[in-house]
Short mmCIF file of N, CA and C in Angstrom, two decimals:
data_model
loop_
_atom_site.label_atom_id
_atom_site.label_comp_id
_atom_site.label_asym_id
_atom_site.label_seq_id
_atom_site.Cartn_x
_atom_site.Cartn_y
_atom_site.Cartn_z
N ALA A 684 53.39 25.33 -28.85
CA ALA A 684 53.79 24.01 -28.42
C ALA A 684 54.87 24.10 -27.35
N THR A 685 55.75 25.06 -27.45
CA THR A 685 56.84 25.18 -26.50
C THR A 685 56.32 25.57 -25.12
N ARG A 686 55.37 26.49 -25.10
CA ARG A 686 54.84 26.92 -23.81
C ARG A 686 54.14 25.77 -23.10
N ASN A 687 53.37 24.95 -23.84
CA ASN A 687 52.70 23.82 -23.21
C ASN A 687 53.69 22.81 -22.69
N SER A 688 54.74 22.52 -23.46
CA SER A 688 55.72 21.55 -22.99
C SER A 688 56.49 22.09 -21.80
N SER A 689 56.79 23.38 -21.77
CA SER A 689 57.51 23.92 -20.62
C SER A 689 56.59 23.96 -19.40
N CYS A 690 55.28 24.19 -19.60
CA CYS A 690 54.35 24.15 -18.47
C CYS A 690 54.27 22.74 -17.91
N PHE A 691 54.27 21.74 -18.80
CA PHE A 691 54.25 20.35 -18.35
C PHE A 691 55.51 20.04 -17.55
N ILE A 692 56.64 20.51 -18.04
CA ILE A 692 57.90 20.26 -17.35
C ILE A 692 57.91 20.97 -16.01
N CYS A 693 57.37 22.21 -15.94
CA CYS A 693 57.30 22.92 -14.67
C CYS A 693 56.42 22.16 -13.67
N SER A 694 55.32 21.60 -14.14
CA SER A 694 54.46 20.81 -13.26
C SER A 694 55.18 19.57 -12.78
N LEU A 695 55.92 18.96 -13.67
CA LEU A 695 56.67 17.77 -13.31
C LEU A 695 57.75 18.10 -12.28
N VAL A 696 58.42 19.23 -12.47
CA VAL A 696 59.45 19.66 -11.53
C VAL A 696 58.82 19.94 -10.16
N SER A 697 57.67 20.61 -10.16
CA SER A 697 57.00 20.91 -8.89
C SER A 697 56.67 19.65 -8.13
N SER A 698 56.12 18.68 -8.82
CA SER A 698 55.75 17.42 -8.16
C SER A 698 56.97 16.68 -7.66
N ALA A 699 57.98 16.54 -8.50
CA ALA A 699 59.16 15.77 -8.13
C ALA A 699 59.93 16.42 -6.99
N THR A 700 60.10 17.72 -7.05
CA THR A 700 60.91 18.38 -6.03
C THR A 700 60.19 18.43 -4.69
N THR A 701 58.90 18.68 -4.70
CA THR A 701 58.19 18.71 -3.42
C THR A 701 58.13 17.31 -2.82
N SER A 702 58.03 16.30 -3.65
CA SER A 702 58.09 14.93 -3.12
C SER A 702 59.45 14.65 -2.52
N GLY A 703 60.49 15.13 -3.16
CA GLY A 703 61.84 14.94 -2.62
C GLY A 703 62.04 15.65 -1.31
N VAL A 704 61.52 16.86 -1.19
CA VAL A 704 61.65 17.60 0.06
C VAL A 704 60.86 16.91 1.17
N THR A 705 59.68 16.40 0.84
CA THR A 705 58.88 15.70 1.84
C THR A 705 59.61 14.48 2.36
N SER A 706 60.16 13.67 1.47
CA SER A 706 60.88 12.48 1.93
C SER A 706 62.14 12.86 2.70
N SER A 707 62.77 13.96 2.34
CA SER A 707 63.93 14.42 3.10
C SER A 707 63.52 14.88 4.48
N GLY A 708 62.36 15.50 4.59
CA GLY A 708 61.84 15.90 5.89
C GLY A 708 61.58 14.69 6.77
N PHE A 709 61.15 13.59 6.16
CA PHE A 709 60.94 12.37 6.92
C PHE A 709 62.25 11.90 7.53
N SER A 710 63.33 11.96 6.77
CA SER A 710 64.61 11.53 7.33
C SER A 710 65.03 12.44 8.47
N GLY A 711 64.72 13.72 8.38
CA GLY A 711 65.03 14.64 9.46
C GLY A 711 64.19 14.38 10.69
N SER A 712 63.01 13.81 10.51
CA SER A 712 62.18 13.53 11.68
C SER A 712 62.63 12.27 12.40
N PHE A 713 63.35 11.40 11.73
CA PHE A 713 63.86 10.20 12.39
C PHE A 713 65.07 10.50 13.26
N THR A 714 65.84 11.49 12.89
CA THR A 714 67.08 11.79 13.61
C THR A 714 66.84 12.10 15.09
N PRO A 715 65.94 13.02 15.45
CA PRO A 715 65.76 13.27 16.88
C PRO A 715 65.11 12.09 17.60
N SER A 716 64.31 11.31 16.90
CA SER A 716 63.65 10.20 17.57
C SER A 716 64.61 9.05 17.87
N LEU A 717 65.74 9.02 17.19
CA LEU A 717 66.72 7.97 17.42
C LEU A 717 67.84 8.38 18.36
N SER A 718 67.89 9.65 18.74
CA SER A 718 68.96 10.09 19.64
C SER A 718 68.74 9.49 21.02
N SER A 719 69.80 9.46 21.81
CA SER A 719 69.73 8.78 23.11
C SER A 719 68.84 9.52 24.10
N THR A 720 68.67 10.82 23.96
CA THR A 720 67.89 11.57 24.94
C THR A 720 66.39 11.53 24.65
N THR A 721 65.99 11.34 23.40
CA THR A 721 64.57 11.38 23.08
C THR A 721 64.09 10.10 22.41
N CYS A 722 64.73 9.00 22.64
CA CYS A 722 64.36 7.76 21.98
C CYS A 722 62.95 7.33 22.37
N PHE A 723 62.11 7.07 21.39
CA PHE A 723 60.76 6.62 21.65
C PHE A 723 60.36 5.63 20.56
N PRO A 724 59.45 4.74 20.88
CA PRO A 724 59.00 3.79 19.86
C PRO A 724 58.09 4.47 18.84
N PHE A 725 58.11 3.95 17.62
CA PHE A 725 57.23 4.50 16.60
C PHE A 725 55.79 4.18 16.99
N SER A 726 54.92 5.16 16.97
CA SER A 726 53.55 4.98 17.42
C SER A 726 52.58 5.64 16.45
N ILE A 727 51.31 5.52 16.78
CA ILE A 727 50.26 6.15 15.97
C ILE A 727 50.44 7.66 15.97
N THR A 728 50.77 8.24 17.11
CA THR A 728 50.94 9.69 17.16
C THR A 728 52.14 10.15 16.33
N ALA A 729 53.18 9.33 16.29
CA ALA A 729 54.33 9.67 15.44
C ALA A 729 53.92 9.62 13.97
N SER A 730 53.10 8.66 13.60
CA SER A 730 52.65 8.60 12.20
C SER A 730 51.75 9.78 11.86
N VAL A 731 50.97 10.26 12.81
CA VAL A 731 50.18 11.48 12.60
C VAL A 731 51.13 12.66 12.40
N GLY A 732 52.23 12.67 13.12
CA GLY A 732 53.23 13.72 12.94
C GLY A 732 53.82 13.71 11.53
N PHE A 733 54.02 12.51 10.97
CA PHE A 733 54.52 12.42 9.59
C PHE A 733 53.51 13.02 8.62
N ILE A 734 52.24 12.82 8.86
CA ILE A 734 51.21 13.39 7.99
C ILE A 734 51.23 14.91 8.06
N ALA A 735 51.30 15.45 9.27
CA ALA A 735 51.37 16.90 9.43
C ALA A 735 52.64 17.46 8.79
N LEU A 736 53.74 16.76 8.98
CA LEU A 736 55.01 17.18 8.39
C LEU A 736 54.94 17.21 6.88
N SER A 737 54.38 16.18 6.29
CA SER A 737 54.34 16.13 4.82
C SER A 737 53.49 17.27 4.27
N GLY A 738 52.42 17.62 4.95
CA GLY A 738 51.59 18.73 4.48
C GLY A 738 52.34 20.05 4.46
N VAL A 739 53.04 20.35 5.53
CA VAL A 739 53.77 21.61 5.61
C VAL A 739 54.95 21.61 4.64
N ALA A 740 55.66 20.50 4.54
CA ALA A 740 56.82 20.43 3.64
C ALA A 740 56.40 20.59 2.18
N VAL A 741 55.32 19.95 1.79
CA VAL A 741 54.85 20.07 0.40
C VAL A 741 54.38 21.50 0.14
N LEU A 742 53.67 22.09 1.08
CA LEU A 742 53.22 23.47 0.91
C LEU A 742 54.39 24.42 0.72
N ASN A 743 55.41 24.30 1.55
CA ASN A 743 56.57 25.18 1.44
C ASN A 743 57.29 24.98 0.10
N GLY A 744 57.42 23.74 -0.33
CA GLY A 744 58.06 23.48 -1.62
C GLY A 744 57.27 24.06 -2.78
N LEU A 745 55.96 23.91 -2.73
CA LEU A 745 55.13 24.45 -3.82
C LEU A 745 55.14 25.97 -3.85
N VAL A 746 55.16 26.60 -2.69
CA VAL A 746 55.23 28.06 -2.63
C VAL A 746 56.49 28.55 -3.34
N LEU A 747 57.60 27.91 -3.08
CA LEU A 747 58.87 28.31 -3.68
C LEU A 747 58.90 28.00 -5.18
N ILE A 748 58.52 26.80 -5.56
CA ILE A 748 58.56 26.40 -6.97
C ILE A 748 57.59 27.23 -7.81
N ASN A 749 56.41 27.50 -7.29
CA ASN A 749 55.44 28.29 -8.05
C ASN A 749 55.94 29.70 -8.32
N ARG A 750 56.64 30.29 -7.36
CA ARG A 750 57.20 31.64 -7.57
C ARG A 750 58.30 31.60 -8.64
N ILE A 751 59.14 30.57 -8.58
CA ILE A 751 60.18 30.44 -9.60
C ILE A 751 59.55 30.27 -10.98
N ASN A 752 58.55 29.40 -11.08
CA ASN A 752 57.87 29.19 -12.36
C ASN A 752 57.20 30.46 -12.87
N GLN A 753 56.61 31.22 -11.95
CA GLN A 753 55.95 32.47 -12.33
C GLN A 753 56.97 33.44 -12.93
N LEU A 754 58.12 33.57 -12.32
CA LEU A 754 59.15 34.48 -12.83
C LEU A 754 59.69 34.00 -14.18
N VAL A 755 59.83 32.69 -14.35
CA VAL A 755 60.30 32.16 -15.63
C VAL A 755 59.28 32.47 -16.72
N HIS A 756 57.99 32.27 -16.43
CA HIS A 756 56.95 32.54 -17.43
C HIS A 756 56.81 34.03 -17.75
N GLU A 757 57.24 34.90 -16.82
CA GLU A 757 57.24 36.33 -17.10
C GLU A 757 58.40 36.73 -18.00
N GLY A 758 59.30 35.78 -18.29
CA GLY A 758 60.39 36.04 -19.21
C GLY A 758 61.73 36.33 -18.58
N HIS A 759 61.83 36.19 -17.28
CA HIS A 759 63.11 36.43 -16.61
C HIS A 759 64.06 35.27 -16.87
N PRO A 760 65.36 35.54 -16.89
CA PRO A 760 66.34 34.44 -17.03
C PRO A 760 66.22 33.48 -15.85
N LEU A 761 66.59 32.23 -16.08
CA LEU A 761 66.42 31.18 -15.08
C LEU A 761 67.19 31.49 -13.80
N ASP A 762 68.43 31.93 -13.91
CA ASP A 762 69.23 32.23 -12.71
C ASP A 762 68.57 33.32 -11.87
N TYR A 763 68.10 34.37 -12.53
CA TYR A 763 67.42 35.46 -11.82
C TYR A 763 66.14 34.95 -11.17
N ALA A 764 65.36 34.14 -11.90
CA ALA A 764 64.10 33.62 -11.38
C ALA A 764 64.32 32.77 -10.13
N ILE A 765 65.34 31.95 -10.15
CA ILE A 765 65.62 31.10 -8.99
C ILE A 765 66.09 31.93 -7.81
N ARG A 766 67.00 32.85 -8.05
CA ARG A 766 67.51 33.68 -6.96
C ARG A 766 66.41 34.57 -6.38
N GLU A 767 65.67 35.24 -7.24
CA GLU A 767 64.61 36.13 -6.78
C GLU A 767 63.46 35.35 -6.17
N GLY A 768 63.12 34.20 -6.75
CA GLY A 768 62.05 33.38 -6.19
C GLY A 768 62.39 32.87 -4.81
N ALA A 769 63.63 32.43 -4.62
CA ALA A 769 64.05 31.95 -3.30
C ALA A 769 64.08 33.09 -2.28
N MET A 770 64.56 34.25 -2.69
CA MET A 770 64.61 35.37 -1.75
C MET A 770 63.22 35.90 -1.41
N SER A 771 62.33 35.95 -2.40
CA SER A 771 61.00 36.49 -2.13
C SER A 771 60.13 35.53 -1.34
N ARG A 772 60.45 34.26 -1.34
CA ARG A 772 59.67 33.27 -0.59
C ARG A 772 60.37 32.78 0.67
N LEU A 773 61.49 33.42 1.01
CA LEU A 773 62.22 33.06 2.23
C LEU A 773 61.36 33.28 3.47
N ARG A 774 60.77 34.45 3.60
CA ARG A 774 59.97 34.76 4.78
C ARG A 774 58.73 33.87 4.90
N PRO A 775 57.93 33.69 3.84
CA PRO A 775 56.76 32.79 3.99
C PRO A 775 57.14 31.36 4.38
N VAL A 776 58.20 30.84 3.79
CA VAL A 776 58.61 29.47 4.11
C VAL A 776 59.09 29.39 5.55
N LEU A 777 59.92 30.34 5.98
CA LEU A 777 60.41 30.32 7.36
C LEU A 777 59.28 30.51 8.36
N MET A 778 58.35 31.41 8.07
CA MET A 778 57.25 31.65 9.01
C MET A 778 56.34 30.45 9.13
N THR A 779 56.06 29.79 8.01
CA THR A 779 55.20 28.60 8.06
C THR A 779 55.85 27.52 8.91
N ALA A 780 57.11 27.26 8.69
CA ALA A 780 57.81 26.23 9.46
C ALA A 780 57.99 26.64 10.92
N LEU A 781 58.30 27.90 11.17
CA LEU A 781 58.51 28.37 12.53
C LEU A 781 57.24 28.30 13.36
N VAL A 782 56.14 28.75 12.80
CA VAL A 782 54.87 28.73 13.52
C VAL A 782 54.46 27.29 13.82
N ALA A 783 54.59 26.41 12.83
CA ALA A 783 54.23 25.01 13.06
C ALA A 783 55.14 24.38 14.11
N SER A 784 56.43 24.66 14.05
CA SER A 784 57.37 24.09 15.03
C SER A 784 57.13 24.63 16.44
N LEU A 785 56.95 25.93 16.54
CA LEU A 785 56.73 26.52 17.87
C LEU A 785 55.43 26.03 18.50
N GLY A 786 54.45 25.71 17.69
CA GLY A 786 53.20 25.18 18.22
C GLY A 786 53.38 23.83 18.88
N PHE A 787 54.40 23.08 18.48
CA PHE A 787 54.63 21.76 19.04
C PHE A 787 55.64 21.75 20.19
N VAL A 788 56.28 22.87 20.49
CA VAL A 788 57.27 22.91 21.56
C VAL A 788 56.67 22.54 22.92
N PRO A 789 55.51 23.07 23.31
CA PRO A 789 54.95 22.64 24.61
C PRO A 789 54.72 21.13 24.69
N MET A 790 54.34 20.52 23.59
CA MET A 790 54.16 19.07 23.59
C MET A 790 55.50 18.35 23.72
N ALA A 791 56.53 18.90 23.13
CA ALA A 791 57.84 18.26 23.16
C ALA A 791 58.48 18.30 24.55
N ILE A 792 58.20 19.35 25.32
CA ILE A 792 58.81 19.47 26.64
C ILE A 792 57.88 19.05 27.76
N ALA A 793 56.70 18.57 27.43
CA ALA A 793 55.74 18.15 28.46
C ALA A 793 56.27 16.96 29.24
N SER A 794 55.93 16.93 30.51
CA SER A 794 56.35 15.81 31.35
C SER A 794 55.21 15.26 32.19
N GLY A 795 54.02 15.82 32.05
CA GLY A 795 52.88 15.38 32.84
C GLY A 795 52.18 14.19 32.23
N ALA A 796 50.93 14.03 32.62
CA ALA A 796 50.12 12.92 32.13
C ALA A 796 49.90 13.07 30.63
N GLY A 797 50.10 12.00 29.90
CA GLY A 797 49.91 12.01 28.45
C GLY A 797 51.14 12.43 27.67
N ALA A 798 52.23 12.75 28.34
CA ALA A 798 53.44 13.20 27.64
C ALA A 798 54.01 12.10 26.76
N GLU A 799 53.84 10.83 27.16
CA GLU A 799 54.36 9.74 26.35
C GLU A 799 53.63 9.62 25.01
N VAL A 800 52.45 10.20 24.91
CA VAL A 800 51.71 10.21 23.65
C VAL A 800 52.06 11.45 22.84
N GLN A 801 52.28 12.57 23.51
CA GLN A 801 52.52 13.83 22.82
C GLN A 801 53.94 13.98 22.30
N LYS A 802 54.92 13.49 23.04
CA LYS A 802 56.32 13.69 22.66
C LYS A 802 56.68 13.12 21.29
N PRO A 803 56.25 11.91 20.93
CA PRO A 803 56.60 11.40 19.60
C PRO A 803 56.06 12.28 18.47
N LEU A 804 54.84 12.75 18.62
CA LEU A 804 54.25 13.63 17.61
C LEU A 804 55.05 14.91 17.46
N ALA A 805 55.34 15.54 18.57
CA ALA A 805 56.06 16.81 18.55
C ALA A 805 57.49 16.64 18.04
N THR A 806 58.14 15.58 18.45
CA THR A 806 59.53 15.35 18.03
C THR A 806 59.62 15.12 16.54
N VAL A 807 58.71 14.33 16.01
CA VAL A 807 58.70 14.05 14.57
C VAL A 807 58.47 15.34 13.78
N VAL A 808 57.50 16.13 14.20
CA VAL A 808 57.17 17.35 13.45
C VAL A 808 58.29 18.38 13.55
N ILE A 809 58.79 18.62 14.73
CA ILE A 809 59.84 19.64 14.89
C ILE A 809 61.11 19.24 14.14
N GLY A 810 61.58 18.01 14.34
CA GLY A 810 62.79 17.57 13.64
C GLY A 810 62.62 17.55 12.14
N GLY A 811 61.47 17.07 11.69
CA GLY A 811 61.22 17.01 10.25
C GLY A 811 61.09 18.39 9.62
N LEU A 812 60.45 19.32 10.32
CA LEU A 812 60.31 20.67 9.77
C LEU A 812 61.64 21.40 9.67
N ILE A 813 62.50 21.17 10.63
CA ILE A 813 63.83 21.80 10.55
C ILE A 813 64.57 21.29 9.31
N ALA A 814 64.57 19.97 9.14
CA ALA A 814 65.26 19.40 7.97
C ALA A 814 64.58 19.81 6.67
N ALA A 815 63.26 19.74 6.61
CA ALA A 815 62.55 20.08 5.37
C ALA A 815 62.71 21.55 5.01
N THR A 816 62.73 22.44 6.00
CA THR A 816 62.89 23.87 5.71
C THR A 816 64.28 24.17 5.17
N ILE A 817 65.29 23.59 5.77
CA ILE A 817 66.66 23.79 5.27
C ILE A 817 66.78 23.27 3.84
N LEU A 818 66.24 22.10 3.61
CA LEU A 818 66.31 21.53 2.26
C LEU A 818 65.48 22.33 1.26
N THR A 819 64.34 22.84 1.68
CA THR A 819 63.52 23.65 0.78
C THR A 819 64.25 24.91 0.37
N LEU A 820 64.94 25.54 1.30
CA LEU A 820 65.58 26.81 1.00
C LEU A 820 66.95 26.67 0.33
N LEU A 821 67.62 25.54 0.53
CA LEU A 821 68.96 25.38 -0.03
C LEU A 821 69.02 24.41 -1.21
N VAL A 822 68.40 23.26 -1.07
CA VAL A 822 68.52 22.21 -2.09
C VAL A 822 67.49 22.39 -3.21
N LEU A 823 66.29 22.78 -2.87
CA LEU A 823 65.24 22.91 -3.88
C LEU A 823 65.59 23.90 -4.99
N PRO A 824 66.16 25.08 -4.68
CA PRO A 824 66.57 25.97 -5.78
C PRO A 824 67.65 25.35 -6.67
N ALA A 825 68.57 24.60 -6.09
CA ALA A 825 69.62 23.95 -6.89
C ALA A 825 69.03 22.88 -7.81
N ILE A 826 68.11 22.09 -7.27
CA ILE A 826 67.45 21.08 -8.10
C ILE A 826 66.63 21.75 -9.20
N SER A 827 65.97 22.84 -8.85
CA SER A 827 65.18 23.57 -9.85
C SER A 827 66.05 24.09 -10.98
N LYS A 828 67.23 24.57 -10.65
CA LYS A 828 68.13 25.08 -11.69
C LYS A 828 68.51 23.98 -12.66
N VAL A 829 68.83 22.81 -12.13
CA VAL A 829 69.22 21.69 -12.98
C VAL A 829 68.06 21.24 -13.86
N VAL A 830 66.91 21.02 -13.25
CA VAL A 830 65.78 20.45 -13.99
C VAL A 830 65.15 21.48 -14.91
N LEU A 831 64.97 22.71 -14.46
CA LEU A 831 64.40 23.73 -15.35
C LEU A 831 65.35 24.08 -16.48
N GLY A 832 66.65 24.06 -16.21
CA GLY A 832 67.63 24.28 -17.29
C GLY A 832 67.53 23.18 -18.33
N TRP A 833 67.37 21.95 -17.86
CA TRP A 833 67.17 20.81 -18.76
C TRP A 833 65.88 21.01 -19.56
N GLY A 834 64.83 21.47 -18.90
CA GLY A 834 63.56 21.71 -19.59
C GLY A 834 63.66 22.79 -20.64
N GLU A 835 64.41 23.85 -20.36
CA GLU A 835 64.60 24.91 -21.35
C GLU A 835 65.36 24.39 -22.57
N ARG A 836 66.40 23.58 -22.33
CA ARG A 836 67.14 23.02 -23.46
C ARG A 836 66.27 22.08 -24.28
N LEU A 837 65.45 21.29 -23.62
CA LEU A 837 64.54 20.38 -24.30
C LEU A 837 63.52 21.15 -25.14
N ALA A 838 62.98 22.22 -24.59
CA ALA A 838 62.01 23.03 -25.32
C ALA A 838 62.66 23.71 -26.53
N ALA A 839 63.91 24.16 -26.38
CA ALA A 839 64.61 24.80 -27.50
C ALA A 839 64.86 23.80 -28.62
N ARG A 840 65.23 22.56 -28.25
CA ARG A 840 65.43 21.52 -29.29
C ARG A 840 64.13 21.20 -29.99
N ARG A 841 63.05 21.17 -29.24
CA ARG A 841 61.74 20.88 -29.84
C ARG A 841 61.35 22.00 -30.81
N GLU A 842 61.60 23.24 -30.42
CA GLU A 842 61.31 24.36 -31.31
C GLU A 842 62.11 24.25 -32.61
N GLU A 843 63.38 23.88 -32.50
CA GLU A 843 64.22 23.73 -33.68
C GLU A 843 63.69 22.62 -34.59
N ARG A 844 63.27 21.50 -33.99
CA ARG A 844 62.73 20.39 -34.78
C ARG A 844 61.43 20.79 -35.48
N VAL A 845 60.56 21.48 -34.77
CA VAL A 845 59.29 21.92 -35.36
C VAL A 845 59.54 22.91 -36.48
N ALA A 846 60.49 23.81 -36.29
CA ALA A 846 60.81 24.79 -37.33
C ALA A 846 61.40 24.09 -38.55
N ALA A 847 62.25 23.11 -38.33
CA ALA A 847 62.86 22.38 -39.45
C ALA A 847 61.82 21.55 -40.19
N GLN A 848 60.91 20.93 -39.46
CA GLN A 848 59.86 20.13 -40.09
C GLN A 848 58.83 21.02 -40.78
N GLY A 849 58.62 22.19 -40.23
CA GLY A 849 57.65 23.11 -40.81
C GLY A 849 58.08 23.60 -42.19
N ASN A 850 59.38 23.66 -42.45
CA ASN A 850 59.88 24.11 -43.73
C ASN A 850 59.82 23.03 -44.78
N THR A 851 59.79 21.76 -44.39
CA THR A 851 59.84 20.67 -45.36
C THR A 851 58.50 19.99 -45.60
N GLN A 852 57.53 20.15 -44.70
CA GLN A 852 56.24 19.48 -44.88
C GLN A 852 55.30 20.33 -45.70
N PRO A 853 54.51 19.68 -46.59
CA PRO A 853 53.55 20.44 -47.37
C PRO A 853 52.39 20.89 -46.50
N VAL A 854 51.83 22.04 -46.83
CA VAL A 854 50.71 22.60 -46.09
C VAL A 854 49.43 22.03 -46.67
N GLU A 855 48.53 21.55 -45.79
CA GLU A 855 47.28 20.96 -46.24
C GLU A 855 46.31 22.04 -46.62
N GLN A 856 45.57 21.80 -47.68
CA GLN A 856 44.54 22.71 -48.13
C GLN A 856 43.22 22.34 -47.48
N GLY A 857 42.34 23.22 -47.32
CA GLY A 857 41.03 22.90 -46.79
C GLY A 857 40.68 23.79 -45.61
N GLU A 858 40.63 23.19 -44.45
CA GLU A 858 40.17 23.88 -43.24
C GLU A 858 40.85 25.15 -43.10
#
């Protein structure tokens, strides 16, 4: 029962934290679009940029959280799992964000025909990926420590309750 409840909690943590990182990436994508040098109106291409950003941000968050969960299920202490999970997934997260960001640099600096359509997309993705990557690598492990620690305490209390009830309830005969 404890393993199932902790797996449920790990799934809940994965969903909640990756959603939080995605929304944080959105706030990072608004910052460059509102600056005086790159101000542009919100457009369809900018909304496409938000979709691309959310995909990469969620992927990076899940890569990190899944590694932490894997280490916890292998029996490692939570602090070790978070530290080792973050360090072992540093390169994949950075490379995913870097490759996606560098792919949009030519669009961001374009000045020819069609640049007014390309710049909002590139600006949203680059700014959002910078913010989402920083938050994935710094904030997500801290949130994981709080929530997974809470989940471990909850699972331990449940085990204690089941053990206490198991000693007082009569055992059914039959099956």
